[in-house]
PDB file of C-alpha atoms in Angstrom:
ATOM      1  CA  UNK A   1     -13.124   3.340  12.247  1.00  0.00           C
ATOM      2  CA  UNK A   2     -10.271   3.144  14.743  1.00  0.00           C
ATOM      3  CA  UNK A   3      -7.627   5.815  14.310  1.00  0.00           C
ATOM      4  CA  UNK A   4      -4.353   4.632  12.818  1.00  0.00           C
ATOM      5  CA  UNK A   5      -1.344   4.277  15.102  1.00  0.00           C
ATOM      6  CA  UNK A   6       0.936   5.376  12.290  1.00  0.00           C
ATOM      7  CA  UNK A   7       1.619   9.071  12.824  1.00  0.00           C
ATOM      8  CA  UNK A   8       4.418  10.537  10.694  1.00  0.00           C
ATOM      9  CA  UNK A   9       3.837  14.270  11.310  1.00  0.00           C
ATOM     10  CA  UNK A  10       3.513  16.256  14.529  1.00  0.00           C
ATOM     11  CA  UNK A  11       3.769  19.942  15.400  1.00  0.00           C
ATOM     12  CA  UNK A  12       4.934  20.748  18.916  1.00  0.00           C
ATOM     13  CA  UNK A  13       5.873  23.833  20.934  1.00  0.00           C
ATOM     14  CA  UNK A  14       9.214  23.503  22.703  1.00  0.00           C
ATOM     15  CA  UNK A  15      10.843  25.812  25.238  1.00  0.00           C
ATOM     16  CA  UNK A  16      14.238  25.157  26.784  1.00  0.00           C
ATOM     17  CA  UNK A  17      15.078  26.320  30.297  1.00  0.00           C
ATOM     18  CA  UNK A  18      16.413  29.752  31.193  1.00  0.00           C
ATOM     19  CA  UNK A  19      19.875  29.944  32.692  1.00  0.00           C
ATOM     20  CA  UNK A  20      20.139  30.697  36.399  1.00  0.00           C
ATOM     21  CA  UNK A  21      21.391  34.077  37.551  1.00  0.00           C
ATOM     22  CA  UNK A  22      24.862  34.495  38.983  1.00  0.00           C
ATOM     23  CA  UNK A  23      25.164  35.413  42.669  1.00  0.00           C
ATOM     24  CA  UNK A  24      26.348  38.787  44.034  1.00  0.00           C
ATOM     25  CA  UNK A  25      27.258  37.331  47.430  1.00  0.00           C
ATOM     26  CA  UNK A  26      30.128  38.826  49.448  1.00  0.00           C
ATOM     27  CA  UNK A  27      32.042  36.607  51.862  1.00  0.00           C
ATOM     28  CA  UNK A  28      31.676  37.556  55.534  1.00  0.00           C
ATOM     29  CA  UNK A  29      33.153  35.905  58.619  1.00  0.00           C
ATOM     30  CA  UNK A  30      33.708  36.945  62.221  1.00  0.00           C
ATOM     31  CA  UNK A  31      37.253  38.151  61.744  1.00  0.00           C
ATOM     32  CA  UNK A  32      37.070  38.711  57.980  1.00  0.00           C
ATOM     33  CA  UNK A  33      34.744  41.675  57.514  1.00  0.00           C
ATOM     34  CA  UNK A  34      35.804  42.211  53.912  1.00  0.00           C
ATOM     35  CA  UNK A  35      36.266  38.732  52.471  1.00  0.00           C
ATOM     36  CA  UNK A  36      35.458  39.788  48.939  1.00  0.00           C
ATOM     37  CA  UNK A  37      33.069  38.370  46.356  1.00  0.00           C
ATOM     38  CA  UNK A  38      32.246  34.671  46.406  1.00  0.00           C
ATOM     39  CA  UNK A  39      29.075  34.544  44.337  1.00  0.00           C
ATOM     40  CA  UNK A  40      28.722  31.339  42.295  1.00  0.00           C
ATOM     41  CA  UNK A  41      27.597  30.984  38.684  1.00  0.00           C
ATOM     42  CA  UNK A  42      24.068  30.164  37.668  1.00  0.00           C
ATOM     43  CA  UNK A  43      23.237  26.748  36.240  1.00  0.00           C
ATOM     44  CA  UNK A  44      22.465  26.054  32.598  1.00  0.00           C
ATOM     45  CA  UNK A  45      18.856  25.791  31.512  1.00  0.00           C
ATOM     46  CA  UNK A  46      17.649  22.377  30.418  1.00  0.00           C
ATOM     47  CA  UNK A  47      17.985  21.381  26.759  1.00  0.00           C
ATOM     48  CA  UNK A  48      15.252  19.724  24.722  1.00  0.00           C
ATOM     49  CA  UNK A  49      16.956  16.850  22.927  1.00  0.00           C
ATOM     50  CA  UNK A  50      15.827  14.422  20.250  1.00  0.00           C
ATOM     51  CA  UNK A  51      17.156  10.860  20.434  1.00  0.00           C
ATOM     52  CA  UNK A  52      16.818   8.412  17.541  1.00  0.00           C
ATOM     53  CA  UNK A  53      15.364   5.183  18.898  1.00  0.00           C
ATOM     54  CA  UNK A  54      15.270   2.234  16.447  1.00  0.00           C
ATOM     55  CA  UNK A  55      12.471   0.658  18.518  1.00  0.00           C
ATOM     56  CA  UNK A  56      10.102   3.474  17.527  1.00  0.00           C
ATOM     57  CA  UNK A  57       8.416   3.524  14.116  1.00  0.00           C
ATOM     58  CA  UNK A  58       5.798   6.241  14.609  1.00  0.00           C
ATOM     59  CA  UNK A  59       5.426   9.672  16.249  1.00  0.00           C
ATOM     60  CA  UNK A  60       2.101   8.822  17.882  1.00  0.00           C
ATOM     61  CA  UNK A  61       3.568   9.226  21.385  1.00  0.00           C
ATOM     62  CA  UNK A  62       4.124  12.939  20.625  1.00  0.00           C
ATOM     63  CA  UNK A  63       0.793  13.591  18.915  1.00  0.00           C
ATOM     64  CA  UNK A  64      -0.943  14.821  22.071  1.00  0.00           C
ATOM     65  CA  UNK A  65       2.140  16.295  23.747  1.00  0.00           C
ATOM     66  CA  UNK A  66       1.792  19.762  22.224  1.00  0.00           C
ATOM     67  CA  UNK A  67       3.948  21.702  24.718  1.00  0.00           C
ATOM     68  CA  UNK A  68       7.347  20.641  26.009  1.00  0.00           C
ATOM     69  CA  UNK A  69       9.111  22.834  28.588  1.00  0.00           C
ATOM     70  CA  UNK A  70      12.522  22.107  30.099  1.00  0.00           C
ATOM     71  CA  UNK A  71      13.582  23.091  33.607  1.00  0.00           C
ATOM     72  CA  UNK A  72      15.289  26.404  34.346  1.00  0.00           C
ATOM     73  CA  UNK A  73      18.802  26.471  35.756  1.00  0.00           C
ATOM     74  CA  UNK A  74      19.311  27.191  39.449  1.00  0.00           C
ATOM     75  CA  UNK A  75      20.709  30.487  40.689  1.00  0.00           C
ATOM     76  CA  UNK A  76      24.289  30.714  41.942  1.00  0.00           C
ATOM     77  CA  UNK A  77      24.904  31.011  45.670  1.00  0.00           C
ATOM     78  CA  UNK A  78      27.529  32.305  48.028  1.00  0.00           C
ATOM     79  CA  UNK A  79      30.599  30.242  48.757  1.00  0.00           C
ATOM     80  CA  UNK A  80      31.164  29.896  44.984  1.00  0.00           C
ATOM     81  CA  UNK A  81      28.325  27.392  44.841  1.00  0.00           C
ATOM     82  CA  UNK A  82      27.157  26.908  41.275  1.00  0.00           C
ATOM     83  CA  UNK A  83      23.453  26.680  40.530  1.00  0.00           C
ATOM     84  CA  UNK A  84      22.024  23.330  39.488  1.00  0.00           C
ATOM     85  CA  UNK A  85      21.681  22.729  35.751  1.00  0.00           C
ATOM     86  CA  UNK A  86      18.104  22.436  34.576  1.00  0.00           C
ATOM     87  CA  UNK A  87      17.054  18.894  33.756  1.00  0.00           C
ATOM     88  CA  UNK A  88      17.127  18.091  30.054  1.00  0.00           C
ATOM     89  CA  UNK A  89      14.078  16.644  28.320  1.00  0.00           C
ATOM     90  CA  UNK A  90      14.826  13.856  25.856  1.00  0.00           C
ATOM     91  CA  UNK A  91      12.193  13.072  23.240  1.00  0.00           C
ATOM     92  CA  UNK A  92      12.548   9.632  21.680  1.00  0.00           C
ATOM     93  CA  UNK A  93      11.820   9.636  17.947  1.00  0.00           C
ATOM     94  CA  UNK A  94      12.091   7.030  15.178  1.00  0.00           C
ATOM     95  CA  UNK A  95      15.193   6.830  13.042  1.00  0.00           C
ATOM     96  CA  UNK A  96      14.489   8.915   9.941  1.00  0.00           C
ATOM     97  CA  UNK A  97      12.808  11.814  11.758  1.00  0.00           C
ATOM     98  CA  UNK A  98      13.348  15.293  10.297  1.00  0.00           C
ATOM     99  CA  UNK A  99      13.120  18.380  12.531  1.00  0.00           C
ATOM    100  CA  UNK A 100      11.917  21.626  10.918  1.00  0.00           C
ATOM    101  CA  UNK A 101      11.241  25.169  12.028  1.00  0.00           C
ATOM    102  CA  UNK A 102       7.450  25.423  11.772  1.00  0.00           C
ATOM    103  CA  UNK A 103       7.513  29.131  10.903  1.00  0.00           C
ATOM    104  CA  UNK A 104      10.114  29.094   8.118  1.00  0.00           C
ATOM    105  CA  UNK A 105       9.991  25.450   7.026  1.00  0.00           C
ATOM    106  CA  UNK A 106      13.787  25.275   7.362  1.00  0.00           C
ATOM    107  CA  UNK A 107      15.165  21.774   7.929  1.00  0.00           C
ATOM    108  CA  UNK A 108      17.174  21.924  11.154  1.00  0.00           C
ATOM    109  CA  UNK A 109      18.545  18.392  11.169  1.00  0.00           C
ATOM    110  CA  UNK A 110      17.728  14.756  10.455  1.00  0.00           C
ATOM    111  CA  UNK A 111      18.003  11.768  12.761  1.00  0.00           C
ATOM    112  CA  UNK A 112      19.753   9.088  10.723  1.00  0.00           C
ATOM    113  CA  UNK A 113      21.837   6.947  13.088  1.00  0.00           C
ATOM    114  CA  UNK A 114      20.248   4.825  15.828  1.00  0.00           C
ATOM    115  CA  UNK A 115      21.031   6.271  19.246  1.00  0.00           C
ATOM    116  CA  UNK A 116      22.206   9.673  18.017  1.00  0.00           C
ATOM    117  CA  UNK A 117      21.112  12.738  19.958  1.00  0.00           C
ATOM    118  CA  UNK A 118      20.648  16.309  18.723  1.00  0.00           C
ATOM    119  CA  UNK A 119      19.592  19.426  20.578  1.00  0.00           C
ATOM    120  CA  UNK A 120      16.320  20.860  19.306  1.00  0.00           C
ATOM    121  CA  UNK A 121      16.203  23.763  21.812  1.00  0.00           C
ATOM    122  CA  UNK A 122      19.377  24.785  23.621  1.00  0.00           C
ATOM    123  CA  UNK A 123      19.080  25.778  27.255  1.00  0.00           C
ATOM    124  CA  UNK A 124      20.193  29.271  28.246  1.00  0.00           C
ATOM    125  CA  UNK A 125      23.654  29.676  29.766  1.00  0.00           C
ATOM    126  CA  UNK A 126      23.887  30.426  33.451  1.00  0.00           C
ATOM    127  CA  UNK A 127      25.037  33.915  34.463  1.00  0.00           C
ATOM    128  CA  UNK A 128      28.491  34.473  35.960  1.00  0.00           C
ATOM    129  CA  UNK A 129      28.686  35.228  39.650  1.00  0.00           C
ATOM    130  CA  UNK A 130      30.383  38.378  40.951  1.00  0.00           C
ATOM    131  CA  UNK A 131      33.548  36.425  41.751  1.00  0.00           C
ATOM    132  CA  UNK A 132      34.299  36.439  38.001  1.00  0.00           C
ATOM    133  CA  UNK A 133      34.413  40.241  37.831  1.00  0.00           C
ATOM    134  CA  UNK A 134      36.880  41.115  40.592  1.00  0.00           C
ATOM    135  CA  UNK A 135      39.998  42.975  39.477  1.00  0.00           C
ATOM    136  CA  UNK A 136      42.847  44.757  41.319  1.00  0.00           C
ATOM    137  CA  UNK A 137      40.893  47.981  40.985  1.00  0.00           C
ATOM    138  CA  UNK A 138      37.432  46.483  41.578  1.00  0.00           C
ATOM    139  CA  UNK A 139      37.848  44.115  44.494  1.00  0.00           C
ATOM    140  CA  UNK A 140      34.224  43.933  45.592  1.00  0.00           C
ATOM    141  CA  UNK A 141      31.991  43.896  42.512  1.00  0.00           C
ATOM    142  CA  UNK A 142      28.369  44.021  43.569  1.00  0.00           C
ATOM    143  CA  UNK A 143      26.939  42.799  40.309  1.00  0.00           C
ATOM    144  CA  UNK A 144      26.591  39.516  38.467  1.00  0.00           C
ATOM    145  CA  UNK A 145      25.210  38.313  35.177  1.00  0.00           C
ATOM    146  CA  UNK A 146      21.591  37.283  34.762  1.00  0.00           C
ATOM    147  CA  UNK A 147      21.045  33.939  33.109  1.00  0.00           C
ATOM    148  CA  UNK A 148      20.411  33.731  29.366  1.00  0.00           C
ATOM    149  CA  UNK A 149      16.892  33.048  28.230  1.00  0.00           C
ATOM    150  CA  UNK A 150      16.171  29.687  26.700  1.00  0.00           C
ATOM    151  CA  UNK A 151      14.936  29.092  23.166  1.00  0.00           C
ATOM    152  CA  UNK A 152      11.333  28.479  22.254  1.00  0.00           C
ATOM    153  CA  UNK A 153       9.205  28.005  19.184  1.00  0.00           C
ATOM    154  CA  UNK A 154       6.990  25.701  17.176  1.00  0.00           C
ATOM    155  CA  UNK A 155       8.684  22.779  15.480  1.00  0.00           C
ATOM    156  CA  UNK A 156       7.573  20.149  12.991  1.00  0.00           C
ATOM    157  CA  UNK A 157       8.758  16.576  13.377  1.00  0.00           C
ATOM    158  CA  UNK A 158       8.312  14.615  10.173  1.00  0.00           C
ATOM    159  CA  UNK A 159       9.104  10.943   9.721  1.00  0.00           C
ATOM    160  CA  UNK A 160      10.669   9.618   6.537  1.00  0.00           C
ATOM    161  CA  UNK A 161      10.927   5.849   6.651  1.00  0.00           C
ATOM    162  CA  UNK A 162      14.350   4.340   6.048  1.00  0.00           C
ATOM    163  CA  UNK A 163      14.086   1.460   3.592  1.00  0.00           C
ATOM    164  CA  UNK A 164      16.275   0.036   0.844  1.00  0.00           C
ATOM    165  CA  UNK A 165      13.494  -0.495  -1.700  1.00  0.00           C
ATOM    166  CA  UNK A 166      10.358   1.600  -2.085  1.00  0.00           C
ATOM    167  CA  UNK A 167       7.309   0.271  -3.939  1.00  0.00           C
ATOM    168  CA  UNK A 168       5.737   2.750  -6.346  1.00  0.00           C
ATOM    169  CA  UNK A 169       2.491   2.054  -8.163  1.00  0.00           C
ATOM    170  CA  UNK A 170      -1.146   2.860  -8.675  1.00  0.00           C
ATOM    171  CA  UNK A 171      -3.729   1.648  -6.152  1.00  0.00           C
ATOM    172  CA  UNK A 172      -4.400  -2.067  -6.502  1.00  0.00           C
ATOM    173  CA  UNK A 173      -1.171  -2.720  -8.445  1.00  0.00           C
ATOM    174  CA  UNK A 174      -0.261  -5.580  -6.120  1.00  0.00           C
ATOM    175  CA  UNK A 175       2.266  -3.794  -3.883  1.00  0.00           C
ATOM    176  CA  UNK A 176       0.874  -5.116  -0.602  1.00  0.00           C
ATOM    177  CA  UNK A 177       0.518  -8.613  -2.048  1.00  0.00           C
ATOM    178  CA  UNK A 178       4.173  -8.563  -3.083  1.00  0.00           C
ATOM    179  CA  UNK A 179       5.258  -7.327   0.350  1.00  0.00           C
ATOM    180  CA  UNK A 180       3.360 -10.164   2.039  1.00  0.00           C
ATOM    181  CA  UNK A 181       4.796 -12.700  -0.436  1.00  0.00           C
ATOM    182  CA  UNK A 182       8.485 -11.816   0.011  1.00  0.00           C
ATOM    183  CA  UNK A 183       8.517 -10.660   3.670  1.00  0.00           C
ATOM    184  CA  UNK A 184       6.837 -11.540   6.951  1.00  0.00           C
ATOM    185  CA  UNK A 185       4.815  -8.326   6.854  1.00  0.00           C
ATOM    186  CA  UNK A 186       1.037  -8.714   6.879  1.00  0.00           C
ATOM    187  CA  UNK A 187      -0.430  -5.632   5.200  1.00  0.00           C
ATOM    188  CA  UNK A 188      -4.145  -5.381   4.501  1.00  0.00           C
ATOM    189  CA  UNK A 189      -4.947  -6.813   1.060  1.00  0.00           C
ATOM    190  CA  UNK A 190      -8.233  -6.493  -0.835  1.00  0.00           C
ATOM    191  CA  UNK A 191      -9.436  -6.125  -4.404  1.00  0.00           C
ATOM    192  CA  UNK A 192     -10.212  -2.414  -4.289  1.00  0.00           C
ATOM    193  CA  UNK A 193      -8.257   0.846  -4.512  1.00  0.00           C
ATOM    194  CA  UNK A 194      -6.526   2.416  -1.519  1.00  0.00           C
ATOM    195  CA  UNK A 195      -6.417  -0.738   0.568  1.00  0.00           C
ATOM    196  CA  UNK A 196      -3.112   0.518   1.960  1.00  0.00           C
ATOM    197  CA  UNK A 197      -3.734   3.623   4.043  1.00  0.00           C
ATOM    198  CA  UNK A 198      -0.334   3.810   5.718  1.00  0.00           C
ATOM    199  CA  UNK A 199       3.216   2.670   4.877  1.00  0.00           C
ATOM    200  CA  UNK A 200       4.259  -0.882   5.649  1.00  0.00           C
ATOM    201  CA  UNK A 201       7.787  -2.207   6.080  1.00  0.00           C
ATOM    202  CA  UNK A 202       9.085  -5.728   5.584  1.00  0.00           C
ATOM    203  CA  UNK A 203      12.461  -7.452   5.544  1.00  0.00           C
ATOM    204  CA  UNK A 204      13.270  -9.473   2.405  1.00  0.00           C
ATOM    205  CA  UNK A 205      15.593 -12.371   3.126  1.00  0.00           C
ATOM    206  CA  UNK A 206      18.263 -13.017   0.509  1.00  0.00           C
ATOM    207  CA  UNK A 207      21.067 -15.574   0.238  1.00  0.00           C
ATOM    208  CA  UNK A 208      23.510 -16.366   3.085  1.00  0.00           C
ATOM    209  CA  UNK A 209      21.505 -14.549   5.746  1.00  0.00           C
ATOM    210  CA  UNK A 210      21.599 -11.254   3.907  1.00  0.00           C
ATOM    211  CA  UNK A 211      18.491  -9.101   3.670  1.00  0.00           C
ATOM    212  CA  UNK A 212      17.103  -5.735   2.657  1.00  0.00           C
ATOM    213  CA  UNK A 213      14.150  -3.617   3.764  1.00  0.00           C
ATOM    214  CA  UNK A 214      11.162  -3.009   1.500  1.00  0.00           C
ATOM    215  CA  UNK A 215       8.562  -0.248   2.019  1.00  0.00           C
ATOM    216  CA  UNK A 216       5.034  -0.244   0.614  1.00  0.00           C
ATOM    217  CA  UNK A 217       3.329   3.162   0.526  1.00  0.00           C
ATOM    218  CA  UNK A 218      -0.278   3.966  -0.402  1.00  0.00           C
ATOM    219  CA  UNK A 219      -0.962   3.998  -4.124  1.00  0.00           C
ATOM    220  CA  UNK A 220      -0.246   7.051  -6.248  1.00  0.00           C
ATOM    221  CA  UNK A 221      -2.824   8.449  -8.667  1.00  0.00           C
ATOM    222  CA  UNK A 222      -2.336  10.950 -11.461  1.00  0.00           C
ATOM    223  CA  UNK A 223      -2.167  14.411  -9.921  1.00  0.00           C
ATOM    224  CA  UNK A 224      -0.821  13.121  -6.597  1.00  0.00           C
ATOM    225  CA  UNK A 225       1.828  15.859  -6.501  1.00  0.00           C
ATOM    226  CA  UNK A 226      -1.045  18.378  -6.495  1.00  0.00           C
ATOM    227  CA  UNK A 227      -2.621  16.696  -3.493  1.00  0.00           C
ATOM    228  CA  UNK A 228      -4.996  14.292  -5.225  1.00  0.00           C
ATOM    229  CA  UNK A 229      -5.583  10.927  -3.621  1.00  0.00           C
ATOM    230  CA  UNK A 230      -3.678   9.991  -0.470  1.00  0.00           C
ATOM    231  CA  UNK A 231      -0.288   9.106  -1.943  1.00  0.00           C
ATOM    232  CA  UNK A 232       1.059  12.664  -1.688  1.00  0.00           C
ATOM    233  CA  UNK A 233       0.956  12.445   2.094  1.00  0.00           C
ATOM    234  CA  UNK A 234       3.358   9.516   2.014  1.00  0.00           C
ATOM    235  CA  UNK A 235       5.618  10.373  -0.925  1.00  0.00           C
ATOM    236  CA  UNK A 236       8.198  11.672   1.541  1.00  0.00           C
ATOM    237  CA  UNK A 237       8.787   8.082   2.634  1.00  0.00           C
ATOM    238  CA  UNK A 238      10.407   7.114  -0.665  1.00  0.00           C
ATOM    239  CA  UNK A 239      12.878   9.999  -0.551  1.00  0.00           C
ATOM    240  CA  UNK A 240      15.262   7.875   1.482  1.00  0.00           C
ATOM    241  CA  UNK A 241      14.857   4.631  -0.457  1.00  0.00           C
ATOM    242  CA  UNK A 242      17.924   3.548  -2.392  1.00  0.00           C
ATOM    243  CA  UNK A 243      15.980   1.780  -5.164  1.00  0.00           C
ATOM    244  CA  UNK A 244      12.460   2.428  -6.453  1.00  0.00           C
ATOM    245  CA  UNK A 245      10.475  -0.597  -7.619  1.00  0.00           C
ATOM    246  CA  UNK A 246       7.781   0.540 -10.037  1.00  0.00           C
ATOM    247  CA  UNK A 247       4.870  -1.881 -10.137  1.00  0.00           C
ATOM    248  CA  UNK A 248       2.362  -1.866 -12.995  1.00  0.00           C
ATOM    249  CA  UNK A 249      -0.380  -4.444 -13.364  1.00  0.00           C
ATOM    250  CA  UNK A 250      -0.449  -6.605 -16.494  1.00  0.00           C
ATOM    251  CA  UNK A 251      -4.133  -5.612 -16.667  1.00  0.00           C
ATOM    252  CA  UNK A 252      -3.172  -2.040 -17.657  1.00  0.00           C
ATOM    253  CA  UNK A 253      -3.894  -1.144 -21.290  1.00  0.00           C
ATOM    254  CA  UNK A 254      -0.537   0.651 -21.731  1.00  0.00           C
ATOM    255  CA  UNK A 255       2.106  -0.390 -19.222  1.00  0.00           C
ATOM    256  CA  UNK A 256       4.724   2.031 -20.560  1.00  0.00           C
ATOM    257  CA  UNK A 257       2.294   4.962 -20.287  1.00  0.00           C
ATOM    258  CA  UNK A 258       1.398   3.974 -16.735  1.00  0.00           C
ATOM    259  CA  UNK A 259       5.081   3.852 -15.831  1.00  0.00           C
ATOM    260  CA  UNK A 260       5.627   7.311 -17.350  1.00  0.00           C
ATOM    261  CA  UNK A 261       2.694   8.702 -15.345  1.00  0.00           C
ATOM    262  CA  UNK A 262       4.151   7.365 -12.103  1.00  0.00           C
ATOM    263  CA  UNK A 263       7.566   8.707 -13.034  1.00  0.00           C
ATOM    264  CA  UNK A 264       6.081  12.123 -13.813  1.00  0.00           C
ATOM    265  CA  UNK A 265       4.339  12.296 -10.434  1.00  0.00           C
ATOM    266  CA  UNK A 266       7.599  11.581  -8.625  1.00  0.00           C
ATOM    267  CA  UNK A 267       9.454  14.146 -10.738  1.00  0.00           C
ATOM    268  CA  UNK A 268       6.866  16.826  -9.965  1.00  0.00           C
ATOM    269  CA  UNK A 269       7.035  16.005  -6.253  1.00  0.00           C
ATOM    270  CA  UNK A 270      10.844  15.952  -5.996  1.00  0.00           C
ATOM    271  CA  UNK A 271      13.158  15.977  -9.059  1.00  0.00           C
ATOM    272  CA  UNK A 272      15.937  14.395  -6.972  1.00  0.00           C
ATOM    273  CA  UNK A 273      13.990  11.130  -7.020  1.00  0.00           C
ATOM    274  CA  UNK A 274      14.986  10.778 -10.680  1.00  0.00           C
ATOM    275  CA  UNK A 275      18.564  10.043  -9.555  1.00  0.00           C
ATOM    276  CA  UNK A 276      17.560   6.812  -7.827  1.00  0.00           C
ATOM    277  CA  UNK A 277      17.943   3.379  -9.414  1.00  0.00           C
ATOM    278  CA  UNK A 278      14.690   1.998 -10.791  1.00  0.00           C
ATOM    279  CA  UNK A 279      13.315  -1.460 -11.520  1.00  0.00           C
ATOM    280  CA  UNK A 280       9.997  -2.215 -13.230  1.00  0.00           C
ATOM    281  CA  UNK A 281       7.871  -5.174 -12.195  1.00  0.00           C
ATOM    282  CA  UNK A 282       4.858  -6.139 -14.329  1.00  0.00           C
ATOM    283  CA  UNK A 283       2.526  -7.683 -11.750  1.00  0.00           C
ATOM    284  CA  UNK A 284      -0.394 -10.136 -11.781  1.00  0.00           C
ATOM    285  CA  UNK A 285       1.179 -12.204 -14.570  1.00  0.00           C
ATOM    286  CA  UNK A 286      -0.886 -15.199 -13.473  1.00  0.00           C
ATOM    287  CA  UNK A 287      -3.732 -13.457 -15.319  1.00  0.00           C
ATOM    288  CA  UNK A 288      -1.969 -13.594 -18.709  1.00  0.00           C
ATOM    289  CA  UNK A 289      -0.156 -16.314 -20.638  1.00  0.00           C
ATOM    290  CA  UNK A 290       3.424 -16.368 -21.935  1.00  0.00           C
ATOM    291  CA  UNK A 291       2.358 -15.406 -25.421  1.00  0.00           C
ATOM    292  CA  UNK A 292       0.875 -12.137 -24.167  1.00  0.00           C
ATOM    293  CA  UNK A 293       4.018 -11.527 -22.097  1.00  0.00           C
ATOM    294  CA  UNK A 294       6.122 -11.810 -25.246  1.00  0.00           C
ATOM    295  CA  UNK A 295       3.836  -9.290 -26.941  1.00  0.00           C
ATOM    296  CA  UNK A 296       4.067  -6.857 -24.024  1.00  0.00           C
ATOM    297  CA  UNK A 297       7.851  -7.040 -23.567  1.00  0.00           C
ATOM    298  CA  UNK A 298       8.888  -5.027 -26.675  1.00  0.00           C
ATOM    299  CA  UNK A 299       6.518  -2.250 -25.604  1.00  0.00           C
ATOM    300  CA  UNK A 300       8.048  -1.777 -22.148  1.00  0.00           C
ATOM    301  CA  UNK A 301      10.049   1.417 -21.436  1.00  0.00           C
ATOM    302  CA  UNK A 302      13.701   1.272 -22.439  1.00  0.00           C
ATOM    303  CA  UNK A 303      16.596   1.801 -20.073  1.00  0.00           C
ATOM    304  CA  UNK A 304      14.996   0.238 -17.009  1.00  0.00           C
ATOM    305  CA  UNK A 305      15.387  -3.436 -16.009  1.00  0.00           C
ATOM    306  CA  UNK A 306      12.055  -5.243 -15.892  1.00  0.00           C
ATOM    307  CA  UNK A 307      10.603  -8.521 -14.717  1.00  0.00           C
ATOM    308  CA  UNK A 308       7.213 -10.241 -14.975  1.00  0.00           C
ATOM    309  CA  UNK A 309       5.980 -11.443 -11.582  1.00  0.00           C
ATOM    310  CA  UNK A 310       3.025 -13.016  -9.856  1.00  0.00           C
ATOM    311  CA  UNK A 311       2.904 -12.722  -6.089  1.00  0.00           C
ATOM    312  CA  UNK A 312       0.170 -15.365  -6.048  1.00  0.00           C
ATOM    313  CA  UNK A 313       2.067 -18.129  -7.896  1.00  0.00           C
ATOM    314  CA  UNK A 314       5.580 -16.920  -7.031  1.00  0.00           C
ATOM    315  CA  UNK A 315       6.542 -16.497 -10.690  1.00  0.00           C
ATOM    316  CA  UNK A 316       9.525 -14.182 -11.142  1.00  0.00           C
ATOM    317  CA  UNK A 317       9.971 -13.378  -7.444  1.00  0.00           C
ATOM    318  CA  UNK A 318      13.429 -14.966  -7.291  1.00  0.00           C
ATOM    319  CA  UNK A 319      14.545 -12.995 -10.325  1.00  0.00           C
ATOM    320  CA  UNK A 320      13.060  -9.830  -8.813  1.00  0.00           C
ATOM    321  CA  UNK A 321      15.076 -10.310  -5.622  1.00  0.00           C
ATOM    322  CA  UNK A 322      18.230 -10.770  -7.699  1.00  0.00           C
ATOM    323  CA  UNK A 323      17.548  -7.573  -9.644  1.00  0.00           C
ATOM    324  CA  UNK A 324      16.848  -5.551  -6.513  1.00  0.00           C
ATOM    325  CA  UNK A 325      19.940  -6.877  -4.759  1.00  0.00           C
ATOM    326  CA  UNK A 326      22.037  -6.047  -7.805  1.00  0.00           C
ATOM    327  CA  UNK A 327      20.594  -2.525  -7.954  1.00  0.00           C
ATOM    328  CA  UNK A 328      21.250  -1.984  -4.257  1.00  0.00           C
ATOM    329  CA  UNK A 329      24.897  -2.974  -4.641  1.00  0.00           C
ATOM    330  CA  UNK A 330      25.685  -1.505  -8.033  1.00  0.00           C
TER     331      UNK A 330
END
């Protein structure tokens, strides 16, 4: 099977450039035997910079680039000539990328705004030339500063997709079918579990040219927060969603219990997810009649807006869009 192009986790070694050394040059000319110090400063070492590029949606371009080394700064020279700054290396990453220290797990920063740049490894400062150290009592200093060393270490780059609505449900709950019905996205759809093996994004068009972004992640199973199934690998992608759309199939024996199981898995993974607005969609309603819907409705969990939908017939999709739009702007 061909390897997926969706890579949302990479570990890379980065080393910024060392600063150039300052010069200890003393000025000499034919009739000026003691011209004094004129050593220039060393140049700054190159930074390693991350830039958020909205055209990127995966970290695959960094998967095989395990070592990144920036250029060292040039040494200072006589005549107060400053050394050349080392060339910076700019790594393009998708919007939503999180940079972490691989050793401690500390989050260093997040790339949220398109086009923003942040320094991952700062280049070392260039050393001062001897011209900076002359004084009335020390007119010919014969020393200068060495350049500072750059920074280096292993870093983790982790992508968290930015979407307005995240779809949460068991495998085969109809998430991909809904995404294909209300957006132009074309996720893989089949009648078996774990059809979706990577997140999919789609834009849902609303009234008057307005829209919102919907994300479908692989299905969650009970015990996902402990690493069961494949959903745990992608749960990070719903951390940035504004609204969570829980999807439970009308074929489930106990829809409320299924919803509580999904909710419990999210709580165990990250309790902060409980603060997000939630909507419940009972899917595959083309398989049941209205009488059964009326029997199911009183049994649904309280305190969460719900809607019966069928992505095949289109039933309830308009109402679902209204509910999601309302939740996004509440």
